[in-house]
Every structure is written in C-alpha cells, then in structure tokens.
Amino acid sequence: MDKNASSSRTGGAATAPRPPDTPEAPTAVEGPVPARGSLTSGPVLRRALLDALRKLDPRTLVRNPVIFVVLVGSVLSTVVFLGNAGTTDTRGLVFGALVTLFLWATVLFANFAEALAEGRGKAQADALRAVRGSTTALVRRPDGTTERVPGTELRVGDTCVVSAGETIPGDGEVVEGVASVDESAITGESAPVIRESGGDRSAVTGGTTVLSDTIAVRVTSRPGDTFLDRMISLVEGAERRRTPNEIALNILLGGLTLIFLIAVVTLQPMAIYSQARQDTLVLVALLVCLIPTTIGALLSAIGIAGMDRLVRRNVLATSGRAVEASGDITTLLLDKTGTITLGNRQAADLLPLPGVSDDELAAAAHRSSLPDGTPEGRSIVDFAGARYPGLRRPGRISGVPVPFTAQSRMSGLDENGRLVRKGAVDAVTRWVRENGGEVPEELSRLSGEVSDQGGTPLAVAEVSGPDDPARALGVVHLKDTVKPGMRERFAQLRTMGIRTVMVTGDNRRTAAVIADEAGVDDYLAEATPERKLRLIRQEQDGGALVAMTGDGTNDAPALAQADVGVAMNTGTQAAREAANMVDLDSDPTKLIDIVQVGKQLLITRGALTTFSIANDVAKYFAILPAMFAAALPGLESLNIMGLQSAESAILSAVIFNALVIIALVPLSLRGVRFRPGSATTALRRNLLVYGLGGLITPFIAIKAIDTAVIALGVL
C-alpha cells in the first residue's frame, strides 16, 4: 500500500472541551424515541393484517411474479368453485372450497409477511413524525436583524439563532458558538452531545433540542428534504428499492414459475391421452405447490427486515444495495480522528527550540491560533492562556487571518509586517526557508519525540518584521486518545475476513503509533482527500469491496466512492450526504454490526431459497401420484408417504404450502444466525440444515395434515 501521501491535516474532527464558564449540561429529557416494539405487539399485528388486505391490489402484486401467479390461480379456482356450486357432489364441493380457501390464504400470508416486516418501520416513522412537529425559527437577516418565521419557510443558506430550550428548526451546520444538544429524538440516547462551529462536529439535525448556550445554524436542507424526513421515508419503506441480488433472484423465480406454468399447461393434454383428465382446481393446486411460493412470499420481507435490523442498531441505510454490499466487504478504511480516536486532539505541551523562551513560543502559538475556529486552534489558545495569564483572547482580532488549506497545511495571522504560522512541520519548515530563515535540526528531533508518543506535532514560526527572516520557534504537542475496545473490535473484524486500514492526515510516526495501539492491519499517513479516493479505487480495481467510515467534510469524496460509506451522525452535513449509511450513535465499531446484518441478510435469503426449492420435491411426491394413480396404478409406488386419497393428498400439500409461509415469517424477520467462518463452511451448513431440512420437513408435515384431514372427516 502506498503510504507516501502528500499532506497532513491540522484542522480536525475533535470535540472541544466545555468552556470553563459553561454549566454542566443537564441530562436530556427522554423525548419521543423511535418505536422499537415487538413485531408481535397488537398494534403492529393489526396494521399488518390491514396492510395485507390492501396489498391484494393486482397492481401491487404484479411486482412479485410468483405471488401474482398464485393470485391469478386463486381467482381462477374461485370461479371454478362457484361454477360447481350447484352440483350435488358434496365431497367435491368441500375439496374445492378448501383448496380455494388455502390458495387465497397463500396470497394473504405472503402479503402479511411483507406487511409485518414493514410494521416496525411504520411505527418508528409515526414516532419520528411526532418529533418533527411544527417549529418556528429565529432567522438572522444579512443586516443583523432577526425575524421569527415558520420552519416550513426556511431556505437553504438562512442563518437561524437557536438558544437553550429551543428546537433546531432544520438540518444545518453550526457557524457560531458551542452548545450541548439533545439528540434523543433521533438516536434514542439520552446523553447530550456537543455541537460547535468549525471542525467536524458542526452538523445539527432538525427536530433536536439545544440544552445550553446559544448557537447560530446555517440551514443546509429544504423543508421536506431534511434528514428527519428522509429517515421517515426510509424506515417505513416508502423509498425502498429492490437490490441487484433481489432483482436477480426475482428473475430466477419468475423463470422457474414460467417453466412450471408451461409444464402444468402441457400436462392436461397428456392426462387426457392417458384417460386421466384433471380438474382445473387440481392443476392450479399443482402449479401453486410446484412454483417457489415460499421464497417468493418471503423475499421482500427478508430485505425489509435486514434494513430494520440496522435501524434497531441506530444505523440508517439509505439503500438496500448498501446493506447487501456490507455483507461482502473485504476492506475497511477508517478515518483516525473522531473515528478510531476520541477526536479531541488538544494542546498538551509547548516545546521551544534552543534560544527561544517559553513565553515567546506561547505568545506566537496563541496569536497564530486566534483566528483558528477548529477545536485544536481553540485548545491552543486556552492552553497558552491558562499557562500564561497575560495571554487573553481579544474581543476583536486585528490583522489578516490566514486560514488553513489542504495545500498550505498551515494557518496563522498577519499584522503590521509580523507574520505567525502554525501547521504541519514540513509545511512550516518550507515556509521558513522560503522567507529567508534557517530551520535548526532540533525542530525535527522535537517533532519526532511528539510523534513517537502518538501525538501530533505542530510547528510554530514567525517573521518579526518586514525586513526580518522567518524563524522557527518550537512545537505544539497535540494529543489524541484511541477509543476503548478498538483493538478487540478490530480483531473481531479480522476473524470475519475484513482487513482494516486507518487513514489519517497525520505524519507517519504518529500514524504508526496510533495504528499499533488500535490494532489495525495497515495505515495510510499524510493522506489528502485525493489520496483517500485513489486508495479506495485501487482496492476496488483489485476486486475488493470497500467500506469507509468517516465524519469530516474531507471524507465526503471517499465516502461517496466506497461500496459502503458509513458517516458518523456527529460529522458534517457533507459527510452524511455522501454516505449511504449514517451511524446515529457515531460509533465506528458499529461497522461490525453492519457487516453482520449484511451477511445475515444474504445467508437468510440463501437459506430460505434452498428450503423453498427442497420443499417442491416433497410436494411433487404428494400431488403427482395422487393425480394419476387411478389411471396409472404403477405410480402408486411413488406415494411413499402413504397418503389416504387423491383429494386429501392435494389438499394437504396446498395447506402445507400456505402454512409454511407463516411458519417461516419469524425466521425471515429475525434472520438466520450468522457464524464467522469460510464460505465453504457456510454453504455446507446451509445445505445440511435448510436443504436436508427442507426436504424432510414437508414429508412429515404433509403426512400429519393428511392424517388430520381424514381423522376430522373433512373429506
């Protein structure tokens, strides 16, 4: 892997410490947390039953070719039954009524499975709508005046002033101030979070509540297109699109259905030739039992349930494609700051060069950081001010601020011919030499010591006057901390066959220390956004499926390019927009859960497809001998289940075909248990449990139903 990227980031995704005069943030009051009730609760079941009836609309069912064929067969059998209603054949009428009833039950059970999978999402969407409510916003106009307007009238670019106790009216970014915010309405977590201007923790979500202080928020989303609105649409399935794998499986199931349809239609001429003409009801029953109705009925529910399992883990997936891809990823890229580490890089020490006093370095570091709105810049100002009381933050900054850029990798302040800079050591070294100065070897030694300790060194330099050469003054030591439990979580990813790569703008020494402490497999140091993007493309060109987690604006291109892009909810709006998943808890190790859900989705779909196809073998042995045994006695030897009569055999197969859908609904919603291991092991387990189980279970169940039908005197 190429580790020779060309830049280092000095601004960052860190959380500023609470200012000394800021009161301790109160614990957030429990708000209307998204519903997470049981799928078997009364309201969910009632809604699912009603939705199952609504889904009988042919325009809805036509998207599922297997169940649509069952619907057509149910209508046809109903017409045939009603046409025979005037006959005196009581046994035939009972048989026709029961077959027709369970054909309709098959359609309803298929609809019910999908509706039940959607039930939790719709309940959660209702809770989120309650959160959204109607809000007003205090909009600050360009001339400095403020005006209270309805939240629905906000426009992108408006700046809103939000104070303690008020609801943030729309999605946006904090452009002024720092405050604690209650996001329990979105994440379900009662602990407040800090949102601040600058850095990568500036994004706020409409519907959340400011608990302390006052912030200015620049609106980034139109009303109706906010993060909360998208959550509502996604969790209730309103925007769910079939994934490529799901579409491919639907095509396969449609092809099998067409083959069996042709086979059943051509069976009647052969039956007439054999003097064993079959009733239309029997042919419909045969068709419905032979086509893959089980997986056809549960396929949509499996996909919906997979996205729902992510929602219950506080991960919002914006597409089913991302959920599926997460089950196949082989490489994971993680941004260091705020993802692997706590993200609170703070000034920990000032290390002056020989001949430079502590006061001189502190004053220059303080001055160069005054216009720096990042958490690191503020921490330097606070650290220098705390150590040297004479250094205070002025009410107004004089001079010309020099903002940090990815190209310069420095920031500072110019005033009356005095220039001060702080930034990456190599960038400041180059600046000093370009301005006629010499850089002592001691600077490299000091920065190396900081890096060896896992810190981030920032060099400080100045030009004292118009005719003076530049002079390096020393190093600011910034410290970051790896989040607890990261090494164990990365070891777990390794057992799942996923290679982890830490991506950071820090220098190689710092990156190596953090990578070793966190336990990642590899790292990319001094990475620019372009280098991150290039790395992902190289991995993808090599056949890898890549997942990327990040929280900063500079992570957005990589998040968009990755097969699975997971943005932290604490990150910037740009990162959340670029990703196809958002982790509401902002826990980068959540990717383990995401991978497990993705693998579980694929395993569940494969297992139930195997079970469904294996089922057809047993139903074949139940129906075909019963259809032709009278005309072709030799076929009686195929009646290995010893079914009592032709009618009971066909009816038992139809009943089993309907009931097995309901029996498998809990498994399709819960998912097949994921066990880390090789693909060969998973395939062997799938064939043994669901292939063999799908072959044996119908023989036992159909025999039991046949015995019950005869014992109850139904036929």
XYZ file of C-alpha atoms in Angstrom:
715
model
C 0.000 0.000 0.000
C 1.201 3.489 -0.767
C 1.828 5.432 2.416
C 3.568 8.372 0.786
C 0.654 10.743 0.602
C 1.434 14.390 0.459
C -0.415 16.246 3.181
C -1.248 16.357 6.850
C -4.329 17.830 8.365
C -4.001 20.338 11.177
C -7.638 21.271 11.489
C -9.716 18.389 12.680
C -12.652 16.419 13.829
C -12.365 16.949 17.511
C -14.732 17.813 20.278
C -13.902 20.966 22.138
C -13.853 20.768 25.911
C -16.653 22.571 27.670
C -15.581 26.151 28.319
C -14.967 26.940 31.972
C -17.966 29.244 32.171
C -20.339 26.750 30.570
C -22.568 24.992 33.105
C -22.590 21.216 33.181
C -25.026 20.097 30.502
C -28.159 18.610 32.017
C -29.164 15.100 31.148
C -31.515 15.187 28.202
C -35.133 14.594 28.982
C -36.413 11.458 27.313
C -38.147 12.557 24.165
C -40.297 10.621 21.722
C -37.758 7.915 20.944
C -38.385 5.959 17.737
C -40.567 2.974 18.354
C -38.783 -0.328 18.820
C -41.632 -2.517 19.956
C -42.081 -6.217 19.331
C -43.249 -7.423 15.958
C -45.890 -9.468 17.778
C -47.425 -6.476 19.565
C -51.096 -5.824 18.989
C -50.832 -2.552 17.028
C -48.154 -3.954 14.698
C -50.159 -7.124 14.019
C -53.394 -5.209 13.390
C -51.683 -2.838 10.986
C -50.012 -5.776 9.204
C -53.351 -7.566 8.757
C -54.949 -4.475 7.237
C -51.940 -3.859 5.008
C -52.046 -7.499 3.851
C -55.576 -6.923 2.558
C -54.567 -3.668 0.854
C -51.715 -5.459 -0.900
C -54.210 -7.704 -2.728
C -54.278 -4.976 -5.369
C -53.009 -6.705 -8.568
C -51.022 -3.571 -9.411
C -49.012 -4.174 -6.252
C -48.672 -7.944 -6.589
C -47.563 -7.847 -10.216
C -44.117 -6.783 -8.958
C -43.818 -10.228 -7.380
C -44.349 -12.669 -10.286
C -44.594 -15.780 -8.094
C -47.318 -14.449 -5.806
C -49.080 -12.784 -8.741
C -49.411 -16.221 -10.371
C -50.839 -17.535 -7.087
C -53.335 -14.638 -7.100
C -54.413 -15.482 -10.650
C -54.718 -19.146 -9.654
C -56.818 -18.186 -6.622
C -59.186 -16.143 -8.762
C -59.443 -18.969 -11.292
C -60.121 -21.577 -8.598
C -62.766 -19.287 -7.088
C -64.526 -19.023 -10.443
C -64.378 -22.811 -10.906
C -65.688 -23.441 -7.398
C -68.569 -21.033 -7.826
C -69.359 -22.667 -11.162
C -69.588 -26.050 -9.439
C -71.620 -24.736 -6.509
C -74.887 -26.101 -7.950
C -73.680 -29.721 -8.138
C -74.658 -32.415 -5.642
C -71.098 -33.670 -5.170
C -70.635 -32.618 -1.549
C -67.166 -34.123 -1.262
C -66.071 -32.285 -4.416
C -67.525 -29.006 -3.167
C -65.740 -29.315 0.176
C -62.485 -30.144 -1.599
C -62.902 -27.175 -3.974
C -63.794 -24.799 -1.133
C -60.789 -25.811 0.966
C -58.327 -25.668 -1.922
C -59.643 -22.226 -2.914
C -59.519 -21.034 0.700
C -55.894 -22.029 1.189
C -54.849 -20.643 -2.178
C -56.173 -17.270 -1.031
C -54.503 -17.844 2.323
C -51.180 -18.321 0.494
C -51.534 -14.876 -1.102
C -52.612 -13.262 2.162
C -49.811 -14.908 4.147
C -47.276 -13.636 1.604
C -48.686 -10.117 1.919
C -48.773 -10.452 5.707
C -45.084 -11.392 5.834
C -44.129 -8.249 3.934
C -46.559 -6.064 5.893
C -45.247 -7.402 9.206
C -41.679 -6.632 8.134
C -42.797 -3.081 7.333
C -44.710 -2.774 10.592
C -41.861 -1.768 12.876
C -40.637 0.809 10.368
C -44.075 2.384 10.097
C -44.392 2.544 13.882
C -40.997 4.223 14.054
C -41.964 6.626 11.282
C -45.024 7.682 13.283
C -42.789 8.449 16.275
C -40.441 10.482 14.079
C -43.347 12.461 12.635
C -44.288 13.388 16.179
C -40.733 14.648 16.690
C -40.801 16.710 13.510
C -43.852 18.704 14.548
C -44.187 22.371 13.683
C -41.347 24.663 14.697
C -40.523 28.306 14.265
C -37.103 29.738 13.561
C -35.388 32.975 14.587
C -33.748 33.923 11.282
C -30.895 36.419 11.258
C -31.006 38.634 8.190
C -27.890 39.992 6.400
C -28.391 43.414 8.042
C -28.161 41.843 11.520
C -31.872 41.982 12.349
C -33.769 38.840 13.357
C -37.227 37.655 12.399
C -39.348 34.780 13.700
C -40.670 32.662 10.785
C -42.336 29.234 10.489
C -39.893 26.364 9.989
C -41.614 25.476 6.711
C -40.483 28.807 5.225
C -36.762 28.262 5.804
C -34.494 28.288 2.779
C -31.028 26.849 2.198
C -28.471 29.393 3.406
C -30.667 31.011 6.082
C -28.941 31.543 9.424
C -31.018 30.714 12.497
C -30.239 31.642 16.091
C -31.179 28.838 18.481
C -30.971 29.247 22.257
C -31.228 26.854 25.205
C -34.596 25.094 25.346
C -35.404 25.718 21.672
C -35.767 23.145 18.904
C -33.385 23.323 15.968
C -35.754 24.077 13.062
C -33.885 22.324 10.254
C -30.744 20.497 9.208
C -27.680 22.683 9.165
C -24.186 23.449 10.398
C -23.195 25.458 13.443
C -21.404 28.576 12.236
C -21.141 30.338 15.601
C -20.910 29.154 19.181
C -20.877 25.846 21.025
C -23.781 24.154 22.808
C -24.946 20.836 24.207
C -27.746 19.301 22.147
C -30.331 16.647 22.994
C -30.498 14.220 20.046
C -32.535 11.523 21.817
C -35.394 12.038 19.372
C -33.104 10.791 16.600
C -30.681 8.400 18.285
C -32.682 7.203 21.283
C -29.729 8.108 23.525
C -30.484 10.466 26.398
C -26.909 11.737 26.856
C -26.436 15.196 25.306
C -23.738 15.851 22.697
C -21.586 18.891 21.986
C -22.080 20.757 18.732
C -19.718 23.576 17.789
C -18.591 25.754 14.923
C -15.547 24.670 12.982
C -14.158 21.152 12.911
C -16.163 18.065 12.067
C -18.811 18.197 14.798
C -20.763 21.111 13.470
C -23.709 19.287 11.851
C -27.077 19.509 13.604
C -30.365 17.823 12.781
C -33.768 19.454 12.668
C -36.039 18.315 15.498
C -33.253 18.112 18.099
C -33.141 20.434 21.102
C -30.474 22.837 22.349
C -29.899 22.306 26.076
C -27.389 25.048 26.858
C -25.916 28.223 25.370
C -26.792 29.773 22.012
C -25.649 28.775 18.533
C -26.104 30.129 15.031
C -27.079 27.465 12.497
C -26.818 27.828 8.727
C -29.626 25.804 7.086
C -28.428 23.220 4.546
C -31.658 21.385 3.630
C -35.013 22.494 2.331
C -38.168 21.772 4.378
C -39.438 18.321 3.415
C -35.954 17.185 2.416
C -34.328 17.106 5.834
C -32.509 14.213 7.456
C -35.587 13.513 9.581
C -37.844 13.487 6.507
C -35.530 11.024 4.784
C -35.469 8.859 7.897
C -39.257 8.729 7.894
C -39.408 7.715 4.239
C -36.704 5.104 4.614
C -37.780 3.416 7.840
C -41.351 2.993 6.631
C -40.142 1.559 3.320
C -41.590 4.331 1.178
C -38.350 4.633 -0.799
C -37.132 1.059 -0.589
C -35.871 -0.207 -3.931
C -35.055 -3.785 -4.745
C -31.372 -4.588 -4.624
C -29.492 -6.104 -7.587
C -29.331 -9.509 -5.878
C -33.008 -9.329 -5.060
C -33.852 -8.398 -8.648
C -31.694 -11.262 -9.953
C -33.409 -13.737 -7.614
C -36.821 -12.415 -8.669
C -35.880 -13.020 -12.302
C -34.800 -16.564 -11.423
C -38.038 -17.199 -9.532
C -40.031 -15.725 -12.405
C -38.224 -18.034 -14.829
C -38.955 -21.091 -12.676
C -42.579 -20.032 -12.419
C -42.845 -19.734 -16.200
C -41.275 -23.189 -16.666
C -43.693 -24.813 -14.219
C -46.608 -22.928 -15.780
C -45.732 -24.342 -19.199
C -45.273 -27.788 -17.666
C -48.677 -27.722 -15.954
C -50.487 -26.365 -19.020
C -48.999 -29.106 -21.235
C -49.788 -31.738 -18.608
C -53.509 -31.685 -19.362
C -53.183 -32.970 -22.972
C -51.030 -35.839 -21.726
C -53.544 -36.527 -18.965
C -56.387 -36.653 -21.494
C -54.343 -39.004 -23.659
C -53.834 -41.240 -20.599
C -57.592 -41.058 -19.861
C -56.893 -39.242 -16.606
C -58.302 -35.804 -17.333
C -57.578 -33.424 -14.460
C -59.885 -30.878 -12.910
C -58.821 -27.232 -13.225
C -58.658 -26.933 -9.424
C -56.148 -29.774 -9.269
C -53.968 -28.223 -11.976
C -53.995 -24.873 -10.183
C -53.089 -26.596 -6.906
C -50.230 -28.420 -8.646
C -48.891 -25.202 -10.155
C -49.045 -23.260 -6.874
C -47.315 -26.071 -4.980
C -44.526 -26.549 -7.525
C -43.550 -22.906 -8.094
C -41.241 -21.422 -5.400
C -44.027 -19.744 -3.428
C -42.214 -19.907 -0.090
C -39.201 -17.787 -1.032
C -41.387 -15.702 -3.360
C -43.585 -14.814 -0.396
C -40.713 -14.088 1.992
C -38.156 -12.434 -0.297
C -39.356 -8.875 0.206
C -39.793 -9.389 3.951
C -36.179 -10.591 4.247
C -34.867 -7.407 2.618
C -37.085 -5.098 4.662
C -36.185 -6.908 7.880
C -32.477 -6.511 7.104
C -32.815 -2.732 6.901
C -34.970 -2.780 10.033
C -32.285 -4.673 11.960
C -29.877 -1.866 11.075
C -32.372 0.759 12.227
C -32.685 -1.054 15.561
C -28.904 -0.724 15.847
C -29.251 3.023 15.206
C -27.874 2.805 11.665
C -29.832 4.423 8.864
C -29.222 2.760 5.497
C -30.243 4.872 2.549
C -30.360 1.871 0.213
C -30.797 -1.872 0.351
C -27.823 -2.137 -2.020
C -25.560 -0.854 0.756
C -26.943 -3.383 3.251
C -26.201 -6.236 0.852
C -22.751 -4.909 -0.039
C -21.852 -4.706 3.653
C -22.144 -8.478 3.831
C -19.406 -8.874 1.210
C -16.861 -6.179 2.103
C -13.235 -7.243 2.405
C -11.506 -3.937 3.176
C -12.458 -1.306 5.732
C -10.994 2.193 5.694
C -11.382 4.243 8.859
C -10.619 7.896 9.370
C -8.486 8.228 12.508
C -9.676 11.461 14.078
C -13.100 11.092 15.645
C -13.441 7.548 14.338
C -10.655 5.406 15.803
C -9.677 8.071 18.328
C -11.884 10.173 20.564
C -11.216 13.085 18.230
C -10.356 15.535 20.988
C -6.839 16.477 19.956
C -5.925 19.108 22.486
C -2.791 21.105 23.169
C -0.794 19.215 25.802
C 2.599 20.942 25.781
C 4.721 23.679 24.201
C 8.282 22.659 23.262
C 10.502 25.672 22.417
C 13.659 25.415 20.289
C 17.045 26.364 21.783
C 17.297 30.119 22.152
C 13.507 30.566 22.262
C 11.811 31.305 25.589
C 8.630 29.589 26.733
C 6.836 32.933 26.769
C 7.886 33.712 23.204
C 6.656 30.367 21.853
C 3.419 30.595 23.836
C 2.698 34.103 22.537
C 3.293 33.091 18.901
C 1.246 29.885 19.206
C -1.532 31.855 20.897
C -1.532 34.574 18.250
C -1.440 32.178 15.291
C -4.431 30.305 16.726
C -6.684 33.281 17.473
C -8.475 33.188 14.090
C -8.493 29.365 14.039
C -12.051 28.173 14.713
C -11.137 24.489 14.865
C -11.205 22.672 18.232
C -7.417 22.283 18.051
C -6.947 26.000 17.478
C -9.214 26.872 20.374
C -7.387 24.384 22.610
C -4.040 26.073 21.860
C -5.487 29.470 22.773
C -6.948 28.072 26.005
C -3.761 26.151 26.889
C -1.479 29.139 26.328
C -3.858 31.425 28.184
C -4.062 29.066 31.150
C -0.273 28.684 31.383
C 0.469 32.370 30.772
C -2.290 34.580 32.235
C -1.080 37.550 30.276
C -2.325 35.943 27.053
C -6.031 36.637 26.706
C -8.494 36.135 23.870
C -9.199 39.634 22.495
C -12.741 40.729 21.808
C -11.823 41.517 18.202
C -8.980 40.025 16.177
C -6.869 42.584 14.327
C -4.796 41.701 11.329
C -5.414 39.400 8.367
C -6.229 35.760 9.219
C -4.522 33.085 7.114
C -6.905 30.113 7.002
C -5.789 26.508 6.881
C -5.965 24.808 3.475
C -5.133 21.279 2.343
C -2.454 22.767 0.072
C -0.657 25.021 2.567
C -1.321 22.876 5.653
C -0.771 25.979 7.785
C -2.804 28.730 9.358
C -1.862 31.955 11.074
C -2.205 35.712 11.306
C -0.557 38.673 9.516
C -0.445 42.090 11.225
C 1.744 45.147 10.593
C 4.504 43.134 8.939
C 4.551 40.447 11.639
C 3.638 37.017 10.301
C 2.953 33.998 12.528
C 2.264 30.476 11.294
C 1.489 27.088 12.803
C 0.921 23.834 10.979
C 2.484 20.627 9.700
C 6.211 20.520 10.440
C 7.293 20.057 6.815
C 4.968 22.840 5.632
C 6.239 25.300 8.257
C 9.840 24.269 7.521
C 9.331 25.060 3.842
C 7.691 28.415 4.716
C 10.602 29.397 6.953
C 13.140 28.659 4.221
C 11.073 30.463 1.587
C 11.156 33.521 3.832
C 14.926 33.530 4.270
C 15.196 31.625 7.524
C 17.091 28.555 8.678
C 15.488 25.609 10.432
C 17.543 24.007 13.224
C 17.854 20.226 13.403
C 16.300 20.398 16.866
C 12.876 21.008 15.289
C 12.964 17.603 13.619
C 14.035 15.966 16.910
C 11.218 17.633 18.903
C 8.567 16.753 16.365
C 9.886 13.188 16.271
C 9.565 12.885 20.041
C 5.961 14.073 19.893
C 5.147 11.628 17.087
C 6.836 8.759 18.898
C 4.471 9.386 21.805
C 1.473 9.136 19.484
C 0.892 12.881 19.469
C 0.605 15.349 16.617
C 3.345 17.978 16.338
C 2.509 21.430 15.028
C 5.469 23.652 14.230
C 5.275 27.370 15.066
C 7.246 30.070 13.230
C 7.170 33.827 12.739
C 8.515 36.752 10.766
C 9.003 39.573 13.269
C 9.112 42.437 10.790
C 9.144 43.352 7.103
C 12.922 43.014 6.798
C 13.418 40.091 9.162
C 13.895 36.468 8.090
C 11.491 33.803 9.234
C 12.361 31.948 12.418
C 11.144 28.592 13.732
C 10.127 28.857 17.394
C 9.113 25.384 18.509
C 6.468 22.685 18.521
C 2.960 22.411 19.922
C 2.156 18.892 21.142
C -1.420 17.817 20.338
C -2.655 14.595 21.913
C -5.440 12.249 20.871
C -6.756 9.061 22.500
C -7.796 5.749 20.964
C -11.367 4.838 21.836
C -11.733 1.996 24.371
C -12.180 -1.525 22.996
C -10.974 -0.731 19.480
C -8.276 -3.432 19.428
C -10.794 -6.147 20.358
C -13.292 -4.943 17.764
C -10.680 -4.897 15.005
C -9.622 -8.423 15.977
C -13.240 -9.463 15.551
C -13.324 -7.890 12.083
C -10.161 -9.821 11.223
C -11.883 -13.120 12.061
C -14.636 -12.116 9.626
C -12.070 -11.763 6.828
C -12.067 -7.965 6.801
C -8.801 -6.034 6.506
C -8.731 -2.718 8.385
C -6.822 0.343 7.175
C -6.516 3.544 9.214
C -6.446 6.688 7.073
C -5.104 9.886 8.617
C -3.607 13.219 7.706
C -1.043 12.811 10.477
C 2.618 12.063 9.761
C 3.891 8.503 9.564
C 5.269 8.298 13.090
C 2.037 9.465 14.666
C 0.019 7.202 12.406
C 2.226 4.197 13.230
C 1.814 4.674 16.987
C -1.964 5.067 16.785
C -2.283 2.156 14.320
C -0.297 -0.114 16.637
C -2.317 0.937 19.674
C -5.648 0.460 17.880
C -4.662 -2.854 16.271
C -5.461 -2.052 12.630
C -3.893 -4.113 9.838
C -2.440 -1.189 7.891
C -2.468 2.605 7.734
C -2.147 5.456 5.267
C -0.433 8.530 6.698
C -0.403 12.129 5.465
C -3.499 11.451 3.386
C -5.295 14.111 1.389
C -8.894 13.652 0.202
C -7.498 12.826 -3.235
C -5.229 10.124 -1.805
C -8.115 8.557 0.123
C -10.156 8.448 -3.043
C -7.272 6.949 -5.010
C -6.711 4.288 -2.350
C -10.349 3.197 -2.473
C -10.255 2.968 -6.261
C -7.059 0.902 -6.126
C -8.679 -1.523 -3.694
C -11.806 -1.757 -5.856
C -9.751 -2.307 -9.013
C -8.134 -5.216 -7.187
C -11.520 -6.853 -6.689
C -12.134 -5.750 -3.098
C -15.425 -4.397 -1.801
C -14.526 -1.367 0.300
C -16.273 0.169 3.295
C -15.296 3.601 4.559
C -16.226 5.306 7.805
C -15.661 8.986 8.394
C -17.095 12.163 9.810
C -15.390 15.111 8.148
C -16.037 17.129 5.027
C -12.708 15.902 3.667
C -14.032 12.329 4.000
C -17.029 13.001 1.729
C -15.404 12.040 -1.633
C -14.136 8.750 -0.188
C -17.496 8.002 1.441
C -19.219 8.544 -1.899
C -16.754 6.291 -3.769
C -16.810 3.416 -1.261
C -19.171 0.479 -1.785
C -20.393 1.063 1.769
C -19.940 4.577 3.150
C -20.796 4.982 6.836
C -20.907 8.560 8.108
C -20.915 9.416 11.787
C -24.012 11.340 12.850
C -21.706 13.715 14.737
C -19.944 14.513 11.486
C -20.506 17.212 8.932
C -23.527 17.521 6.679
C -21.311 16.868 3.647
C -20.184 13.518 5.075
C -23.745 12.433 5.865
C -24.936 13.398 2.396
C -22.120 11.491 0.663
C -22.504 8.248 2.635
C -25.105 5.550 2.034
C -25.349 4.786 5.760
C -25.423 7.047 8.806
C -24.482 5.750 12.255
C -26.708 7.666 14.646
C -24.540 6.635 17.620
C -21.332 7.804 15.895
C -19.558 4.593 16.879
C -17.123 3.492 14.138
C -17.012 -0.032 15.542
C -20.694 -0.242 14.632
C -19.452 -1.421 11.243
C -19.078 -4.875 12.789
C -22.821 -4.895 13.407
C -23.426 -3.590 9.891
C -21.318 -6.373 8.379
C -23.095 -8.996 10.478
C -26.510 -7.692 9.393
C -25.405 -7.716 5.739
C -24.049 -11.252 5.967
C -27.132 -12.353 7.879
C -29.355 -10.923 5.140
C -27.504 -12.828 2.408
C -27.406 -16.039 4.456
C -31.117 -15.805 5.274
C -32.064 -15.272 1.647
C -29.906 -18.204 0.541
C -31.139 -20.491 3.315
C -34.828 -19.875 2.641
C -34.314 -20.194 -1.118
C -32.707 -23.603 -0.525
C -35.535 -24.598 1.811
C -38.201 -23.454 -0.668
C -36.757 -25.384 -3.620
C -36.251 -28.502 -1.471
C -39.907 -28.264 -0.444
C -41.016 -28.735 -4.030
C -39.577 -32.246 -4.107
C -41.877 -33.420 -1.287
C -44.904 -31.680 -2.800
C -44.121 -33.368 -6.111
C -44.302 -36.773 -4.425
C -47.578 -35.773 -2.733
C -49.544 -34.455 -5.726
C -48.405 -36.197 -8.923
C -49.009 -39.787 -7.721
C -52.415 -38.709 -6.409
C -53.348 -37.179 -9.766
C -52.536 -40.212 -11.929
C -52.616 -43.255 -9.617
C -56.152 -44.173 -10.691
C -55.281 -44.236 -14.408
C -51.686 -45.397 -13.955
C -51.583 -47.762 -10.929
C -47.821 -48.077 -11.205
C -47.490 -44.534 -9.881
C -48.887 -45.682 -6.536
C -45.350 -46.793 -5.683
C -44.382 -43.112 -5.602
C -46.909 -42.471 -2.819
C -44.135 -43.009 -0.279
C -45.992 -41.001 2.369
C -48.979 -43.349 2.222
C -51.483 -40.537 1.762
C -55.111 -41.630 2.126
C -56.676 -40.354 -1.094
C -56.025 -38.165 -4.091
C -58.113 -35.314 -2.660
C -56.500 -35.456 0.785
C -53.015 -35.571 -0.754
C -53.603 -32.494 -2.913
C -55.376 -30.616 -0.122
C -52.618 -31.473 2.380
C -49.943 -30.167 0.006
C -51.885 -26.922 -0.562
C -52.416 -26.436 3.185
C -48.729 -27.065 3.902
C -47.750 -24.676 1.094
C -49.720 -21.889 2.795
C -48.838 -22.630 6.413
C -45.090 -22.961 5.808
C -45.030 -19.269 4.840
C -46.422 -18.239 8.226
C -44.128 -20.710 9.977
C -41.059 -19.133 8.344
C -42.046 -15.492 8.888
C -40.253 -15.253 12.295
C -37.060 -16.674 10.771
C -37.198 -14.326 7.783
C -37.639 -11.315 10.075
C -35.152 -12.383 12.727
C -32.645 -13.709 10.206
C -30.560 -16.853 10.165
C -27.865 -16.699 12.816
C -24.517 -15.538 11.465
C -21.443 -17.537 12.465
C -18.000 -16.286 11.362
C -16.321 -18.778 9.057
C -15.407 -19.605 5.478
C -17.867 -19.579 2.600
C -17.421 -23.342 2.199
C -18.416 -23.945 5.801
C -21.437 -21.663 5.456
C -22.542 -23.439 2.251
C -22.165 -26.874 3.847
C -24.216 -25.760 6.860
C -26.848 -24.225 4.588
C -27.274 -27.403 2.542
C -27.304 -29.635 5.607
C -29.779 -27.634 7.672
C -32.020 -25.956 5.104
C -31.542 -28.259 2.128
C -31.985 -31.516 4.012
C -34.439 -29.908 6.428
C -36.454 -28.501 3.544
C -36.571 -31.976 2.022
C -37.621 -33.876 5.147
C -39.960 -31.374 6.843
C -42.667 -31.357 4.120
C -42.886 -35.177 4.089
C -43.585 -35.167 7.822
C -45.904 -32.147 7.750
C -47.945 -33.246 4.708
C -48.409 -36.704 6.217
C -49.561 -35.133 9.501
C -52.005 -32.824 7.701
C -53.331 -35.722 5.624
C -53.937 -37.771 8.772
C -55.720 -34.824 10.418
C -57.899 -34.209 7.357
C -59.059 -37.843 7.316
C -59.461 -38.024 11.105
C -61.619 -34.896 11.158
C -63.783 -36.242 8.342
C -63.181 -33.168 6.217
C -63.092 -35.333 3.081
